[in-house]
Coordinates of C-alpha atoms and ligand atoms in Angstrom, one line a residue:
M1 CA 130.4 113.2 -86.3
K2 CA 127.1 113.0 -88.1
G3 CA 125.0 111.8 -85.0
W4 CA 127.0 114.0 -82.6
Q5 CA 126.5 117.0 -85.0
D6 CA 122.4 115.8 -84.8
D7 CA 122.3 116.1 -81.0
L8 CA 124.0 119.3 -80.9
A9 CA 121.6 120.7 -83.3
R10 CA 118.6 119.1 -81.0
L11 CA 120.1 120.9 -78.1
E12 CA 120.0 124.3 -79.9
T13 CA 116.5 123.8 -80.8
R14 CA 115.3 123.0 -77.3
G15 CA 117.1 125.7 -75.8
M16 CA 119.9 123.5 -74.3
L17 CA 122.7 124.1 -76.2
R18 CA 125.7 124.9 -73.9
S19 CA 128.6 127.2 -74.7
L20 CA 131.5 128.9 -73.2
R21 CA 131.9 132.6 -72.8
S22 CA 135.5 134.1 -72.3
V23 CA 136.2 136.6 -69.7
A24 CA 139.0 139.0 -70.3
G25 CA 141.0 140.4 -67.5
A26 CA 141.1 139.2 -63.7
Q27 CA 137.8 138.3 -61.6
G28 CA 136.1 141.3 -59.8
A29 CA 132.7 143.3 -59.4
H30 CA 133.1 144.0 -63.5
V31 CA 134.8 142.0 -66.1
S32 CA 135.0 142.4 -69.5
L33 CA 132.9 140.1 -72.4
A34 CA 133.3 140.0 -75.6
G35 CA 134.8 143.7 -75.2
E36 CA 131.8 145.3 -73.2
D37 CA 132.3 145.9 -69.2
V38 CA 129.5 144.2 -67.7
L39 CA 128.3 143.5 -63.9
L40 CA 129.5 140.0 -63.1
L41 CA 126.6 138.3 -61.1
C42 CA 127.9 134.8 -61.6
S43 CA 131.1 134.2 -59.8
N44 CA 131.5 132.4 -56.8
N45 CA 134.6 134.3 -56.0
Y46 CA 132.0 135.8 -53.1
L47 CA 134.7 137.8 -51.1
G48 CA 136.5 139.3 -54.0
L49 CA 139.9 137.2 -53.3
A50 CA 140.4 135.8 -56.5
A51 CA 142.4 138.9 -57.7
H52 CA 143.0 140.1 -54.1
P53 CA 146.7 141.6 -54.0
A54 CA 147.7 139.7 -50.8
L55 CA 147.1 136.2 -52.7
V56 CA 148.7 137.5 -56.0
E57 CA 152.0 138.3 -54.2
A58 CA 151.8 134.5 -52.1
A59 CA 151.4 133.1 -55.3
C60 CA 154.2 134.9 -57.0
A61 CA 156.4 134.3 -54.2
A62 CA 155.6 130.7 -54.0
T63 CA 156.3 130.4 -57.6
A64 CA 159.4 132.3 -57.5
R65 CA 160.6 129.9 -54.6
F66 CA 159.0 126.6 -55.6
G67 CA 158.8 126.6 -59.3
V68 CA 155.5 126.3 -61.2
G69 CA 154.7 122.6 -61.5
S70 CA 154.9 120.3 -58.6
G71 CA 156.3 117.5 -60.9
G72 CA 154.2 114.7 -59.5
S73 CA 151.3 113.5 -57.3
R74 CA 151.3 113.4 -54.1
L75 CA 152.9 110.0 -53.3
I76 CA 155.6 110.4 -55.5
S77 CA 157.4 113.7 -55.5
G78 CA 154.7 116.3 -55.5
T79 CA 154.1 116.9 -52.0
M80 CA 155.8 120.2 -51.1
E81 CA 156.0 122.7 -48.2
P82 CA 152.9 124.7 -49.3
H83 CA 150.7 121.6 -49.8
V84 CA 151.7 120.4 -46.2
R85 CA 151.3 123.7 -44.7
L86 CA 148.0 124.4 -46.1
E87 CA 146.8 121.2 -45.1
E88 CA 147.7 122.0 -41.5
R89 CA 146.2 125.2 -41.9
L90 CA 143.0 123.6 -43.0
A91 CA 142.6 121.1 -40.0
A92 CA 143.3 123.9 -37.3
F93 CA 140.6 125.9 -39.4
K94 CA 138.1 123.2 -39.3
G95 CA 139.1 121.9 -35.9
T96 CA 140.0 118.4 -37.0
E97 CA 143.3 116.2 -36.7
A98 CA 144.1 116.4 -40.2
A99 CA 143.3 117.3 -43.7
L100 CA 143.8 116.3 -47.0
L101 CA 144.1 118.2 -50.6
F102 CA 142.3 117.5 -53.6
N103 CA 143.0 119.0 -56.9
S104 CA 139.3 120.2 -57.2
G105 CA 136.0 119.9 -55.4
Y106 CA 134.8 117.3 -58.1
A107 CA 137.9 115.2 -57.6
A108 CA 137.5 115.3 -53.7
N109 CA 133.9 114.3 -53.7
T110 CA 134.5 111.4 -56.3
G111 CA 137.7 110.8 -54.4
I112 CA 136.7 111.0 -50.7
L113 CA 133.5 108.6 -51.4
Q114 CA 134.9 106.1 -53.4
G115 CA 137.8 106.0 -50.8
L116 CA 135.8 105.6 -48.2
C117 CA 132.8 103.6 -48.9
G118 CA 132.8 100.1 -50.9
E119 CA 130.0 97.3 -51.6
D120 CA 129.0 96.3 -48.3
D121 CA 128.6 100.1 -47.2
L122 CA 125.3 102.3 -47.3
I123 CA 125.4 106.0 -48.2
F124 CA 122.3 108.1 -47.8
S125 CA 122.5 111.5 -50.2
D126 CA 119.9 114.5 -50.3
A127 CA 118.3 114.6 -53.7
L128 CA 119.8 117.6 -54.8
N129 CA 123.4 117.1 -53.8
H130 CA 125.9 118.2 -56.2
A131 CA 127.0 116.2 -59.4
S132 CA 130.1 115.2 -57.9
I133 CA 128.8 114.0 -54.9
I134 CA 126.5 111.7 -57.3
D135 CA 129.4 110.4 -59.3
G136 CA 131.3 109.8 -56.0
C137 CA 128.5 107.4 -55.1
R138 CA 128.4 105.6 -58.5
L139 CA 132.0 104.9 -58.0
S140 CA 132.2 104.0 -54.7
R141 CA 130.0 101.1 -55.5
A142 CA 128.1 101.5 -52.3
R143 CA 124.2 101.5 -52.5
T144 CA 122.8 104.7 -52.2
V145 CA 119.5 105.6 -50.7
V146 CA 118.6 109.1 -52.1
Y147 CA 116.4 110.9 -49.6
P148 CA 114.0 113.7 -50.5
H149 CA 115.5 117.1 -50.2
R150 CA 116.2 118.4 -46.8
D151 CA 113.5 116.2 -45.3
V152 CA 115.0 115.0 -41.9
A153 CA 111.7 113.0 -41.3
A154 CA 112.2 111.1 -44.6
L155 CA 115.7 110.6 -43.9
E156 CA 115.1 109.0 -40.5
A157 CA 112.4 106.8 -41.7
L158 CA 114.7 105.4 -44.5
M159 CA 117.3 104.8 -42.1
A160 CA 114.9 103.2 -39.7
Q161 CA 113.9 100.8 -42.6
E162 CA 117.1 99.8 -43.4
A163 CA 118.7 99.2 -39.9
P164 CA 117.4 95.5 -39.5
G165 CA 119.5 94.4 -42.2
R166 CA 122.5 96.7 -41.6
R167 CA 126.3 95.4 -42.6
G168 CA 129.0 97.9 -43.2
R169 CA 129.6 101.7 -42.5
W170 CA 126.8 104.3 -43.1
L171 CA 127.2 107.7 -44.5
I172 CA 124.7 110.3 -44.9
V173 CA 126.5 113.0 -47.3
T174 CA 125.0 116.4 -48.2
D175 CA 125.7 119.9 -49.3
G176 CA 126.3 122.6 -46.6
V177 CA 124.8 125.2 -48.8
F178 CA 123.0 123.8 -51.7
S179 CA 124.4 125.2 -55.2
M180 CA 121.7 126.0 -57.3
D181 CA 119.1 127.3 -54.8
G182 CA 121.1 128.9 -51.7
V183 CA 119.3 127.0 -48.8
L184 CA 120.9 125.6 -46.3
A185 CA 121.2 122.0 -45.0
P186 CA 119.5 121.0 -41.9
L187 CA 122.8 120.2 -40.3
P188 CA 121.8 119.9 -36.5
E189 CA 119.1 117.2 -37.2
L190 CA 121.5 115.4 -39.5
V191 CA 123.8 115.3 -36.9
A192 CA 121.3 114.1 -34.3
L193 CA 120.4 111.3 -36.8
K194 CA 123.8 110.2 -37.9
E195 CA 124.7 110.0 -34.1
R196 CA 121.5 108.0 -33.0
F197 CA 122.1 105.5 -36.1
D198 CA 125.6 105.3 -35.7
A199 CA 126.5 106.8 -39.3
L200 CA 129.2 109.4 -40.4
L201 CA 128.1 112.6 -41.5
M202 CA 130.0 114.6 -44.6
V203 CA 129.1 118.1 -45.1
D204 CA 130.2 119.7 -48.9
D205 CA 130.5 122.9 -47.5
A206 CA 131.7 124.3 -51.4
H207 CA 129.6 127.8 -51.2
G208 CA 129.6 128.1 -47.2
T209 CA 133.6 127.9 -46.3
G210 CA 134.7 131.6 -45.7
V211 CA 131.3 133.0 -46.2
L212 CA 128.9 131.6 -43.5
G213 CA 129.5 131.3 -39.7
A214 CA 130.9 134.2 -37.2
T215 CA 134.4 133.5 -38.3
G216 CA 134.0 131.9 -42.0
R217 CA 134.3 128.3 -40.6
G218 CA 131.3 127.5 -43.0
T219 CA 127.6 126.3 -42.7
A220 CA 128.1 124.3 -39.8
E221 CA 129.7 127.2 -37.7
H222 CA 126.4 129.1 -38.6
L223 CA 123.9 126.3 -37.4
G224 CA 126.3 125.8 -34.1
C225 CA 126.9 122.1 -35.1
L226 CA 130.7 122.5 -36.5
A227 CA 132.0 119.6 -33.7
G228 CA 129.3 117.2 -34.9
I229 CA 130.5 116.8 -38.4
D230 CA 132.7 114.1 -39.1
L231 CA 133.9 114.8 -42.9
H232 CA 134.2 118.5 -43.4
M233 CA 134.9 118.8 -47.4
G234 CA 135.2 122.3 -48.7
T235 CA 136.6 123.9 -51.9
L236 CA 139.1 126.5 -52.3
G237 CA 137.8 127.8 -55.8
K238 CA 135.0 129.5 -54.2
A239 CA 135.1 132.2 -51.5
L240 CA 138.9 131.4 -51.2
G241 CA 139.7 132.5 -54.7
C242 CA 142.0 129.8 -55.6
C243 CA 141.3 126.3 -56.7
G244 CA 141.4 122.9 -55.3
A245 CA 139.6 121.3 -52.9
Y246 CA 139.9 119.4 -49.1
L247 CA 138.9 117.1 -46.7
A248 CA 139.3 117.9 -42.9
A249 CA 138.8 115.1 -40.8
D250 CA 140.2 112.7 -38.3
R251 CA 143.6 111.2 -38.9
T252 CA 142.2 107.7 -39.7
V253 CA 140.0 109.0 -42.4
I254 CA 142.8 111.1 -44.3
D255 CA 145.3 108.2 -44.0
I256 CA 142.9 105.7 -45.6
L257 CA 142.3 108.3 -48.4
I258 CA 145.7 108.7 -49.0
N259 CA 146.0 104.8 -49.4
Y260 CA 142.6 104.5 -51.7
S261 CA 141.4 107.7 -52.8
R262 CA 142.1 107.2 -56.9
S263 CA 141.4 111.1 -57.8
F264 CA 144.0 111.6 -54.9
I265 CA 146.8 109.1 -56.0
F266 CA 146.7 109.1 -59.8
S267 CA 146.8 112.8 -60.4
T268 CA 149.3 115.6 -60.1
S269 CA 149.1 117.7 -57.1
L270 CA 148.1 121.4 -57.1
A271 CA 150.7 123.8 -58.5
P272 CA 152.6 125.2 -55.3
A273 CA 151.5 128.7 -55.7
V274 CA 147.8 127.5 -55.0
P275 CA 148.0 126.2 -51.4
A276 CA 150.7 129.2 -51.0
A277 CA 147.7 131.5 -52.1
A278 CA 145.0 129.9 -50.2
C279 CA 146.9 130.0 -47.0
A280 CA 146.6 133.8 -47.6
A281 CA 143.2 133.5 -48.3
L282 CA 142.5 131.9 -44.8
D283 CA 144.5 134.5 -43.2
I284 CA 142.3 137.0 -44.8
V285 CA 139.2 135.1 -43.5
D286 CA 140.5 135.0 -40.0
S287 CA 141.2 138.7 -40.0
A288 CA 138.9 141.8 -39.5
E289 CA 139.2 142.6 -43.1
G290 CA 137.3 138.9 -43.5
A291 CA 134.8 139.7 -41.0
R292 CA 134.3 143.2 -42.9
L293 CA 134.0 141.2 -46.4
R294 CA 131.5 138.9 -44.8
R295 CA 129.1 141.8 -43.2
S296 CA 129.4 143.4 -47.1
L297 CA 128.6 140.1 -48.3
H298 CA 125.4 139.5 -46.2
R299 CA 124.2 143.3 -46.6
N300 CA 124.5 142.9 -50.5
R301 CA 122.6 139.9 -50.4
E302 CA 119.8 141.3 -48.3
V303 CA 119.6 144.6 -50.6
F304 CA 119.4 142.2 -54.1
A305 CA 117.6 139.6 -52.4
K306 CA 114.7 141.8 -51.2
A307 CA 114.5 144.1 -54.3
L308 CA 114.0 141.1 -56.5
Q309 CA 111.2 139.6 -53.8
K310 CA 109.5 143.2 -54.0
G311 CA 109.5 142.6 -57.6
G312 CA 107.3 139.5 -57.2
L313 CA 110.2 137.3 -58.2
D314 CA 110.1 133.5 -56.7
L315 CA 113.7 133.1 -55.1
L316 CA 113.3 129.5 -54.1
G317 CA 113.9 130.0 -50.5
S318 CA 117.4 131.4 -51.1
A319 CA 119.2 131.7 -47.8
T320 CA 122.6 133.1 -48.8
Q321 CA 124.5 134.8 -51.5
I322 CA 123.4 132.3 -54.1
V323 CA 120.1 133.9 -55.6
P324 CA 117.9 132.0 -57.8
V325 CA 115.0 133.2 -59.9
L326 CA 112.5 131.1 -61.0
T327 CA 111.9 131.0 -64.9
R328 CA 110.8 127.6 -65.3
D329 CA 111.2 127.0 -69.1
P330 CA 114.7 126.6 -71.0
A331 CA 113.8 129.4 -73.8
P332 CA 112.6 132.0 -71.7
T333 CA 115.4 131.2 -69.4
M334 CA 117.9 131.9 -72.0
A335 CA 116.3 134.7 -73.5
A336 CA 116.6 136.6 -70.3
V337 CA 120.1 135.9 -69.9
G338 CA 120.8 137.3 -73.6
A339 CA 118.4 140.4 -72.5
L340 CA 120.3 141.3 -69.5
L341 CA 123.9 141.0 -71.0
K342 CA 122.6 143.6 -73.5
R343 CA 122.2 145.6 -70.4
G344 CA 125.5 144.9 -69.2
I345 CA 124.6 142.3 -66.4
F346 CA 126.2 138.7 -66.7
V347 CA 124.2 136.0 -64.8
Q348 CA 123.9 132.2 -65.6
G349 CA 120.4 130.4 -66.7
I350 CA 120.4 127.2 -65.2
R351 CA 118.6 124.5 -67.1
P352 CA 118.1 120.4 -66.7
P353 CA 120.2 118.2 -66.3
T354 CA 121.6 121.0 -63.3
V355 CA 118.2 121.1 -62.1
A356 CA 115.0 119.2 -62.6
A357 CA 112.6 120.0 -66.0
G358 CA 110.4 123.0 -65.1
S359 CA 112.5 124.3 -62.6
C360 CA 115.0 126.3 -65.1
R361 CA 116.1 129.7 -63.5
L362 CA 118.5 132.5 -63.5
R363 CA 121.3 132.1 -61.0
A364 CA 122.9 135.7 -59.6
T365 CA 125.4 135.1 -56.8
V366 CA 126.4 138.3 -54.7
M367 CA 129.7 139.2 -54.0
A368 CA 131.0 141.4 -51.1
V369 CA 133.1 143.6 -53.8
H370 CA 129.3 144.7 -55.5
D371 CA 128.2 148.1 -55.1
E372 CA 124.8 148.5 -53.3
G373 CA 123.3 150.8 -56.1
E374 CA 124.6 148.3 -59.2
L375 CA 122.7 145.6 -57.2
L376 CA 119.8 147.4 -57.0
E377 CA 119.8 148.5 -60.7
A378 CA 120.5 144.8 -61.7
A379 CA 117.9 143.7 -59.6
A380 CA 115.4 146.5 -61.5
A381 CA 116.8 145.3 -64.7
I382 CA 116.0 141.1 -63.9
I383 CA 112.7 142.3 -62.8
Q384 CA 112.1 144.1 -65.9
V385 CA 113.1 141.8 -68.3
L386 CA 111.3 138.7 -67.0
E387 CA 108.2 141.0 -67.3
T388 CA 108.4 142.4 -70.7
G389 CA 110.9 139.7 -72.3
A390 CA 113.2 142.7 -73.0
Ligands
PLP1 C1 131.4 124.2 -57.1 C2 130.9 122.7 -56.3 C3 132.1 121.5 -56.0 C4 133.1 121.3 -57.4 O1 134.2 122.2 -56.8 P1 135.5 122.4 -57.7 O2 136.6 122.7 -57.0 O3 134.8 123.5 -58.6 O4 135.7 121.6 -58.6 C5 131.4 120.6 -55.2 N1 130.5 120.5 -54.3 C6 129.5 121.8 -54.7 C7 128.5 121.6 -53.5 C8 129.8 122.6 -55.3 O5 129.0 123.9 -55.4

């Protein structure tokens, strides 16, 4: 234990120790932390669906009918009616032939990349892709070429350079919305490149699904290229308020994953309440209520980001509900998190290895269910804390 204890002490000295904070009650605009009411500004529950009555009811009804546990992995006895129904719903939602559920976004990205790619293949991966994509690239054993963040010209040059010796399949993989800075991937340009080089394009739309696009289909809908994406990965745990993830794609791709994807094959399937609730979430996304929630989210995001920008803060180019504020070093970042908590505002500080050294940030996430006035107060508090340190 001694070596590990020293390691933890070193992390603490450097302002890098991570620890858990327990939230009491259901997820909403406010939660209770250690008995204190705080404004929740770090949740991915963007549309406020995590405790929505329709989802709670769907989960309870499915639990009453199907029980709690699924009892097995999908290929054994764990494929139940709610799993199948949600997969059909997700395929229709994204306009693909089929879809496949995974137990989390992490399991999806590792399982998709491992299941589809092998030693002869080449993966082109954005430098700021989510950790689960990075791990998926490693698990696949495919050679991975990391291209500079959102740099289409650099990617094009790398693809041209690799073309002469080409052997296997090529796959470009990118976040739709980059999770630590809230900027969008250049999807239309990536679609053009993948067509030119006969590659597949996979988009991880964890933060875009349900939120972006006129009907909430995500980043590709927002950028007008939904049909150009081959592999639509998304999660159920963010705007859709549940947990789990999916890939929507051609039937052949899904069948390959059912046969080869280890995170899919060797894991007990989601509790039936989860896909039942996720179907209810998709119903809301597709309804007038969903459109209204998306409008509130976008309005709240504008109000909050504009106030922070007026205070002279660097939001790192954020264009979405993920609003980072650059703070650079770990110690002042975590001091600001503490000072804001004392004022009843719960934001997270993000440090390496999640982001590069010197680019620590406060990462705020806005929700549709936030009150505009409270967001303005929170922005004022963030500006003041970063100016004065208290
Ligand atoms: C959150 C996230 C994941 C992981 O999804 P989980 O369901 O939380 O495991 C994957 N990719 C991106 C871009 C994410 O933001």
